[in-house]
PDB file of C-alpha atoms in Angstrom:
ATOM      1  CA  MET A   1     132.837 -55.264  57.342  1.00  0.00           C
ATOM      2  CA  ALA A   2     131.483 -51.756  57.786  1.00  0.00           C
ATOM      3  CA  THR A   3     127.894 -51.126  56.925  1.00  0.00           C
ATOM      4  CA  LYS A   4     126.610 -48.097  55.063  1.00  0.00           C
ATOM      5  CA  GLY A   5     125.410 -46.604  58.394  1.00  0.00           C
ATOM      6  CA  HIS A   6     128.868 -46.986  59.963  1.00  0.00           C
ATOM      7  CA  LYS A   7     130.502 -45.293  56.965  1.00  0.00           C
ATOM      8  CA  ILE A   8     128.110 -42.331  57.199  1.00  0.00           C
ATOM      9  CA  CYS A   9     128.703 -42.069  60.968  1.00  0.00           C
ATOM     10  CA  LEU A  10     132.487 -42.182  60.472  1.00  0.00           C
ATOM     11  CA  ALA A  11     132.333 -39.534  57.726  1.00  0.00           C
ATOM     12  CA  MET A  12     130.144 -37.241  59.841  1.00  0.00           C
ATOM     13  CA  SER A  13     132.404 -37.683  62.886  1.00  0.00           C
ATOM     14  CA  THR A  14     135.491 -36.894  60.818  1.00  0.00           C
ATOM     15  CA  LEU A  15     133.812 -33.815  59.337  1.00  0.00           C
ATOM     16  CA  PHE A  16     132.770 -32.668  62.820  1.00  0.00           C
ATOM     17  CA  LEU A  17     136.343 -33.075  64.173  1.00  0.00           C
ATOM     18  CA  ILE A  18     137.761 -31.128  61.213  1.00  0.00           C
ATOM     19  CA  ILE A  19     135.289 -28.267  61.805  1.00  0.00           C
ATOM     20  CA  VAL A  20     136.100 -28.202  65.547  1.00  0.00           C
ATOM     21  CA  ALA A  21     139.853 -28.166  64.784  1.00  0.00           C
ATOM     22  CA  ILE A  22     139.403 -25.265  62.323  1.00  0.00           C
ATOM     23  CA  VAL A  23     137.380 -23.286  64.895  1.00  0.00           C
ATOM     24  CA  ILE A  24     139.986 -23.873  67.634  1.00  0.00           C
ATOM     25  CA  VAL A  25     142.902 -22.878  65.380  1.00  0.00           C
ATOM     26  CA  THR A  26     141.012 -19.763  64.244  1.00  0.00           C
ATOM     27  CA  LEU A  27     140.300 -18.743  67.841  1.00  0.00           C
ATOM     28  CA  ILE A  28     143.926 -19.274  68.878  1.00  0.00           C
ATOM     29  CA  LEU A  29     145.215 -17.218  65.939  1.00  0.00           C
ATOM     30  CA  THR A  30     142.727 -14.369  66.412  1.00  0.00           C
ATOM     31  CA  MET A  31     140.884 -13.903  69.676  1.00  0.00           C
ATOM     32  CA  PHE A  32     143.295 -15.780  71.959  1.00  0.00           C
ATOM     33  CA  LYS A  33     146.461 -14.384  70.360  1.00  0.00           C
ATOM     34  CA  PRO A  34     148.514 -12.813  73.165  1.00  0.00           C
ATOM     35  CA  ARG A  35     148.474  -9.009  73.223  1.00  0.00           C
ATOM     36  CA  ASN A  36     151.020  -6.930  75.088  1.00  0.00           C
ATOM     37  CA  PRO A  37     149.549  -5.372  78.237  1.00  0.00           C
ATOM     38  CA  ASP A  38     149.461  -1.588  78.668  1.00  0.00           C
ATOM     39  CA  ILE A  39     151.364  -0.442  81.755  1.00  0.00           C
ATOM     40  CA  PHE A  40     151.399   2.942  83.500  1.00  0.00           C
ATOM     41  CA  ILE A  41     153.476   4.031  86.517  1.00  0.00           C
ATOM     42  CA  HIS A  42     152.014   6.524  88.990  1.00  0.00           C
ATOM     43  CA  PRO A  43     154.296   7.606  91.851  1.00  0.00           C
ATOM     44  CA  VAL A  44     152.233   8.410  94.953  1.00  0.00           C
ATOM     45  CA  ASP A  45     152.790  11.181  97.499  1.00  0.00           C
ATOM     46  CA  ILE A  46     155.182  12.900  95.097  1.00  0.00           C
ATOM     47  CA  GLU A  47     154.736  16.113  97.089  1.00  0.00           C
ATOM     48  CA  ASP A  48     156.399  14.418 100.088  1.00  0.00           C
ATOM     49  CA  PHE A  49     159.174  12.791  98.037  1.00  0.00           C
ATOM     50  CA  GLN A  50     162.534  14.146  99.144  1.00  0.00           C
ATOM     51  CA  LEU A  51     165.338  12.989  96.927  1.00  0.00           C
ATOM     52  CA  LEU A  52     167.950  14.789  98.974  1.00  0.00           C
ATOM     53  CA  SER A  53     167.560  15.187 102.712  1.00  0.00           C
ATOM     54  CA  ALA A  54     170.072  15.492 105.520  1.00  0.00           C
ATOM     55  CA  ASN A  55     171.653  12.178 106.595  1.00  0.00           C
ATOM     56  CA  ALA A  56     169.381  10.093 104.343  1.00  0.00           C
ATOM     57  CA  THR A  57     170.916   7.253 102.339  1.00  0.00           C
ATOM     58  CA  CYS A  58     167.608   6.299 100.712  1.00  0.00           C
ATOM     59  CA  ALA A  59     164.551   8.183  99.521  1.00  0.00           C
ATOM     60  CA  PRO A  60     161.407   6.019  99.683  1.00  0.00           C
ATOM     61  CA  LEU A  61     159.160   6.273  96.641  1.00  0.00           C
ATOM     62  CA  GLY A  62     155.728   4.652  96.636  1.00  0.00           C
ATOM     63  CA  MET A  63     154.071   3.883  93.341  1.00  0.00           C
ATOM     64  CA  VAL A  64     150.985   2.371  91.815  1.00  0.00           C
ATOM     65  CA  ILE A  65     151.488   0.400  88.622  1.00  0.00           C
ATOM     66  CA  THR A  66     148.377   0.093  86.462  1.00  0.00           C
ATOM     67  CA  ILE A  67     148.239  -3.006  84.263  1.00  0.00           C
ATOM     68  CA  VAL A  68     145.656  -3.152  81.478  1.00  0.00           C
ATOM     69  CA  ASN A  69     145.284  -6.794  80.433  1.00  0.00           C
ATOM     70  CA  LYS A  70     143.554  -6.903  77.032  1.00  0.00           C
ATOM     71  CA  ASN A  71     143.871 -10.680  76.757  1.00  0.00           C
ATOM     72  CA  TYR A  72     141.248 -13.382  77.184  1.00  0.00           C
ATOM     73  CA  GLY A  73     143.572 -15.216  79.544  1.00  0.00           C
ATOM     74  CA  SER A  74     144.553 -14.326  83.101  1.00  0.00           C
ATOM     75  CA  PHE A  75     148.229 -14.070  84.047  1.00  0.00           C
ATOM     76  CA  ARG A  76     149.681 -15.160  87.381  1.00  0.00           C
ATOM     77  CA  TYR A  77     153.268 -14.134  88.045  1.00  0.00           C
ATOM     78  CA  LYS A  78     155.677 -15.125  90.790  1.00  0.00           C
ATOM     79  CA  ASN A  79     157.635 -12.842  93.117  1.00  0.00           C
ATOM     80  CA  SER A  80     159.893 -10.670  90.971  1.00  0.00           C
ATOM     81  CA  THR A  81     162.152  -7.659  91.252  1.00  0.00           C
ATOM     82  CA  GLY A  82     162.279  -4.687  88.939  1.00  0.00           C
ATOM     83  CA  TYR A  83     165.064  -2.129  88.773  1.00  0.00           C
ATOM     84  CA  ILE A  84     165.147   1.653  88.496  1.00  0.00           C
ATOM     85  CA  LYS A  85     168.196   3.068  86.750  1.00  0.00           C
ATOM     86  CA  TYR A  86     169.688   6.521  86.430  1.00  0.00           C
ATOM     87  CA  ARG A  87     171.943   6.799  83.376  1.00  0.00           C
ATOM     88  CA  GLY A  88     172.561   3.047  83.386  1.00  0.00           C
ATOM     89  CA  THR A  89     173.270   2.696  87.125  1.00  0.00           C
ATOM     90  CA  ILE A  90     170.802   0.758  89.269  1.00  0.00           C
ATOM     91  CA  ILE A  91     169.571   3.109  91.991  1.00  0.00           C
ATOM     92  CA  ALA A  92     166.604   1.134  93.339  1.00  0.00           C
ATOM     93  CA  GLU A  93     164.934  -2.263  93.395  1.00  0.00           C
ATOM     94  CA  VAL A  94     161.164  -2.563  93.012  1.00  0.00           C
ATOM     95  CA  PRO A  95     159.573  -5.697  94.529  1.00  0.00           C
ATOM     96  CA  PHE A  96     156.598  -7.363  92.845  1.00  0.00           C
ATOM     97  CA  GLU A  97     154.764  -9.876  95.022  1.00  0.00           C
ATOM     98  CA  THR A  98     153.019 -12.902  93.507  1.00  0.00           C
ATOM     99  CA  ARG A  99     149.760 -11.790  91.976  1.00  0.00           C
ATOM    100  CA  SER A 100     147.135 -12.770  89.436  1.00  0.00           C
ATOM    101  CA  ILE A 101     146.011 -10.335  86.736  1.00  0.00           C
ATOM    102  CA  PRO A 102     142.478 -11.279  85.599  1.00  0.00           C
ATOM    103  CA  ALA A 103     141.594 -11.542  81.920  1.00  0.00           C
ATOM    104  CA  ARG A 104     140.360  -8.344  80.221  1.00  0.00           C
ATOM    105  CA  SER A 105     140.835  -6.207  83.320  1.00  0.00           C
ATOM    106  CA  ILE A 106     142.565  -3.158  84.746  1.00  0.00           C
ATOM    107  CA  THR A 107     144.603  -3.953  87.856  1.00  0.00           C
ATOM    108  CA  ASN A 108     146.502  -1.600  90.163  1.00  0.00           C
ATOM    109  CA  VAL A 109     149.608  -2.988  91.851  1.00  0.00           C
ATOM    110  CA  SER A 110     150.993  -1.010  94.801  1.00  0.00           C
ATOM    111  CA  THR A 111     154.697  -1.202  95.545  1.00  0.00           C
ATOM    112  CA  SER A 112     157.546   0.991  96.741  1.00  0.00           C
ATOM    113  CA  SER A 113     161.257   1.372  96.296  1.00  0.00           C
ATOM    114  CA  ASP A 114     164.103   3.019  98.143  1.00  0.00           C
ATOM    115  CA  ILE A 115     166.083   5.275  95.813  1.00  0.00           C
ATOM    116  CA  MET A 116     169.779   5.048  96.795  1.00  0.00           C
ATOM    117  CA  THR A 117     170.683   8.729  96.947  1.00  0.00           C
ATOM    118  CA  GLY A 118     174.394   8.018  97.427  1.00  0.00           C
ATOM    119  CA  LYS A 119     174.645   6.557  93.936  1.00  0.00           C
ATOM    120  CA  LEU A 120     172.886   9.614  92.515  1.00  0.00           C
ATOM    121  CA  ILE A 121     175.131  12.133  94.250  1.00  0.00           C
ATOM    122  CA  ASN A 122     178.246  10.359  92.939  1.00  0.00           C
ATOM    123  CA  ASP A 123     177.048  10.642  89.318  1.00  0.00           C
ATOM    124  CA  SER A 124     178.625  13.661  87.612  1.00  0.00           C
ATOM    125  CA  ASN A 125     175.437  14.404  85.613  1.00  0.00           C
ATOM    126  CA  PHE A 126     173.108  14.433  88.615  1.00  0.00           C
ATOM    127  CA  TRP A 127     173.626  18.046  89.713  1.00  0.00           C
ATOM    128  CA  SER A 128     173.200  19.443  86.191  1.00  0.00           C
ATOM    129  CA  ASP A 129     169.909  17.520  85.899  1.00  0.00           C
ATOM    130  CA  ILE A 130     168.774  18.984  89.234  1.00  0.00           C
ATOM    131  CA  GLU A 131     169.644  22.493  88.036  1.00  0.00           C
ATOM    132  CA  ASP A 132     167.711  21.909  84.804  1.00  0.00           C
ATOM    133  CA  GLY A 133     164.706  20.817  86.886  1.00  0.00           C
ATOM    134  CA  VAL A 134     164.230  17.538  85.018  1.00  0.00           C
ATOM    135  CA  PHE A 135     165.369  14.180  86.330  1.00  0.00           C
ATOM    136  CA  ASN A 136     165.075  11.131  84.013  1.00  0.00           C
ATOM    137  CA  MET A 137     165.181   7.484  85.037  1.00  0.00           C
ATOM    138  CA  THR A 138     164.394   4.161  83.426  1.00  0.00           C
ATOM    139  CA  SER A 139     162.899   1.033  84.930  1.00  0.00           C
ATOM    140  CA  GLN A 140     162.911  -2.573  83.863  1.00  0.00           C
ATOM    141  CA  ALA A 141     161.193  -5.697  85.124  1.00  0.00           C
ATOM    142  CA  THR A 142     160.565  -9.247  83.980  1.00  0.00           C
ATOM    143  CA  LEU A 143     157.509 -11.034  85.328  1.00  0.00           C
ATOM    144  CA  ALA A 144     157.581 -14.817  84.866  1.00  0.00           C
ATOM    145  CA  GLY A 145     154.391 -16.775  85.310  1.00  0.00           C
ATOM    146  CA  LYS A 146     151.578 -18.654  83.619  1.00  0.00           C
ATOM    147  CA  VAL A 147     148.745 -17.626  81.330  1.00  0.00           C
ATOM    148  CA  ASN A 148     145.451 -19.365  82.071  1.00  0.00           C
ATOM    149  CA  LEU A 149     143.181 -19.521  79.009  1.00  0.00           C
ATOM    150  CA  VAL A 150     139.522 -20.265  79.657  1.00  0.00           C
ATOM    151  CA  LYS A 151     140.499 -22.086  82.883  1.00  0.00           C
ATOM    152  CA  ILE A 152     141.637 -25.054  80.795  1.00  0.00           C
ATOM    153  CA  LEU A 153     144.949 -24.276  79.135  1.00  0.00           C
ATOM    154  CA  ARG A 154     147.974 -23.112  81.177  1.00  0.00           C
ATOM    155  CA  ILE A 155     150.994 -21.788  79.314  1.00  0.00           C
ATOM    156  CA  LYS A 156     154.291 -20.475  80.699  1.00  0.00           C
ATOM    157  CA  ALA A 157     154.878 -16.841  79.800  1.00  0.00           C
ATOM    158  CA  LYS A 158     157.122 -13.872  80.586  1.00  0.00           C
ATOM    159  CA  VAL A 159     156.228 -10.202  80.449  1.00  0.00           C
ATOM    160  CA  TYR A 160     159.105  -7.808  79.819  1.00  0.00           C
ATOM    161  CA  ILE A 161     158.503  -4.228  80.960  1.00  0.00           C
ATOM    162  CA  SER A 162     160.617  -1.175  80.160  1.00  0.00           C
ATOM    163  CA  CYS A 163     159.644   2.343  81.259  1.00  0.00           C
ATOM    164  CA  GLY A 164     160.988   5.848  81.009  1.00  0.00           C
ATOM    165  CA  ILE A 165     160.215   8.035  84.032  1.00  0.00           C
ATOM    166  CA  THR A 166     160.588  11.822  84.011  1.00  0.00           C
ATOM    167  CA  PHE A 167     160.487  13.889  87.203  1.00  0.00           C
ATOM    168  CA  ASN A 168     159.757  17.571  86.644  1.00  0.00           C
ATOM    169  CA  LEU A 169     161.255  18.920  89.873  1.00  0.00           C
ATOM    170  CA  THR A 170     159.955  22.475  89.526  1.00  0.00           C
ATOM    171  CA  ALA A 171     156.331  21.408  88.949  1.00  0.00           C
ATOM    172  CA  MET A 172     156.644  18.312  91.195  1.00  0.00           C
ATOM    173  CA  ASP A 173     155.096  16.249  88.419  1.00  0.00           C
ATOM    174  CA  VAL A 174     155.988  12.816  87.063  1.00  0.00           C
ATOM    175  CA  GLY A 175     155.447  11.382  83.615  1.00  0.00           C
ATOM    176  CA  SER A 176     156.030   7.821  82.478  1.00  0.00           C
ATOM    177  CA  SER A 177     156.037   5.932  79.203  1.00  0.00           C
ATOM    178  CA  CYS A 178     156.130   2.144  79.277  1.00  0.00           C
ATOM    179  CA  ARG A 179     156.559  -0.626  76.735  1.00  0.00           C
ATOM    180  CA  SER A 180     155.722  -4.227  77.460  1.00  0.00           C
ATOM    181  CA  LYS A 181     156.158  -7.482  75.580  1.00  0.00           C
ATOM    182  CA  ILE A 182     154.634 -10.845  76.404  1.00  0.00           C
ATOM    183  CA  LYS A 183     156.566 -13.911  75.338  1.00  0.00           C
ATOM    184  CA  ILE A 184     155.038 -17.366  75.456  1.00  0.00           C
TER     185      ILE A 184
END
């Protein structure tokens, strides 16, 4: 038979567990709720980029991808491949090596791709884009990995990235606009 002291202890323990559960659920639904990262693409050495050169089948393009992780959890992704497309045709692959993106940080990822110039030249719209001085591409990547919350909880996640890239050939300038979505 439970004594009055045991009943009070049991009631206090139950109340404490309910309060802890409410705090954890509140944190998960507010502070720890996954937010989509902000992503920016910055091609490097654009002045030296030669899309069309004699006897070249590929034009190397180096880039730095800036990832702004606004989440309270870090994200570690495995080796992945992104794709650059011109009017729906894949013209380059972009490798992403395994990497960890720390929580609440800004991380620069360096990578490069070889633009397949043969596929561009065979596209009927390519030469009119060159004459207009503006060359548009899109890129897509899926990064699969794990989110690590407070070094305790590990959850599988995927980040889907889609970017529009605009080359202004006359000004030798590049602009990009990216959207990302994290799915847990």
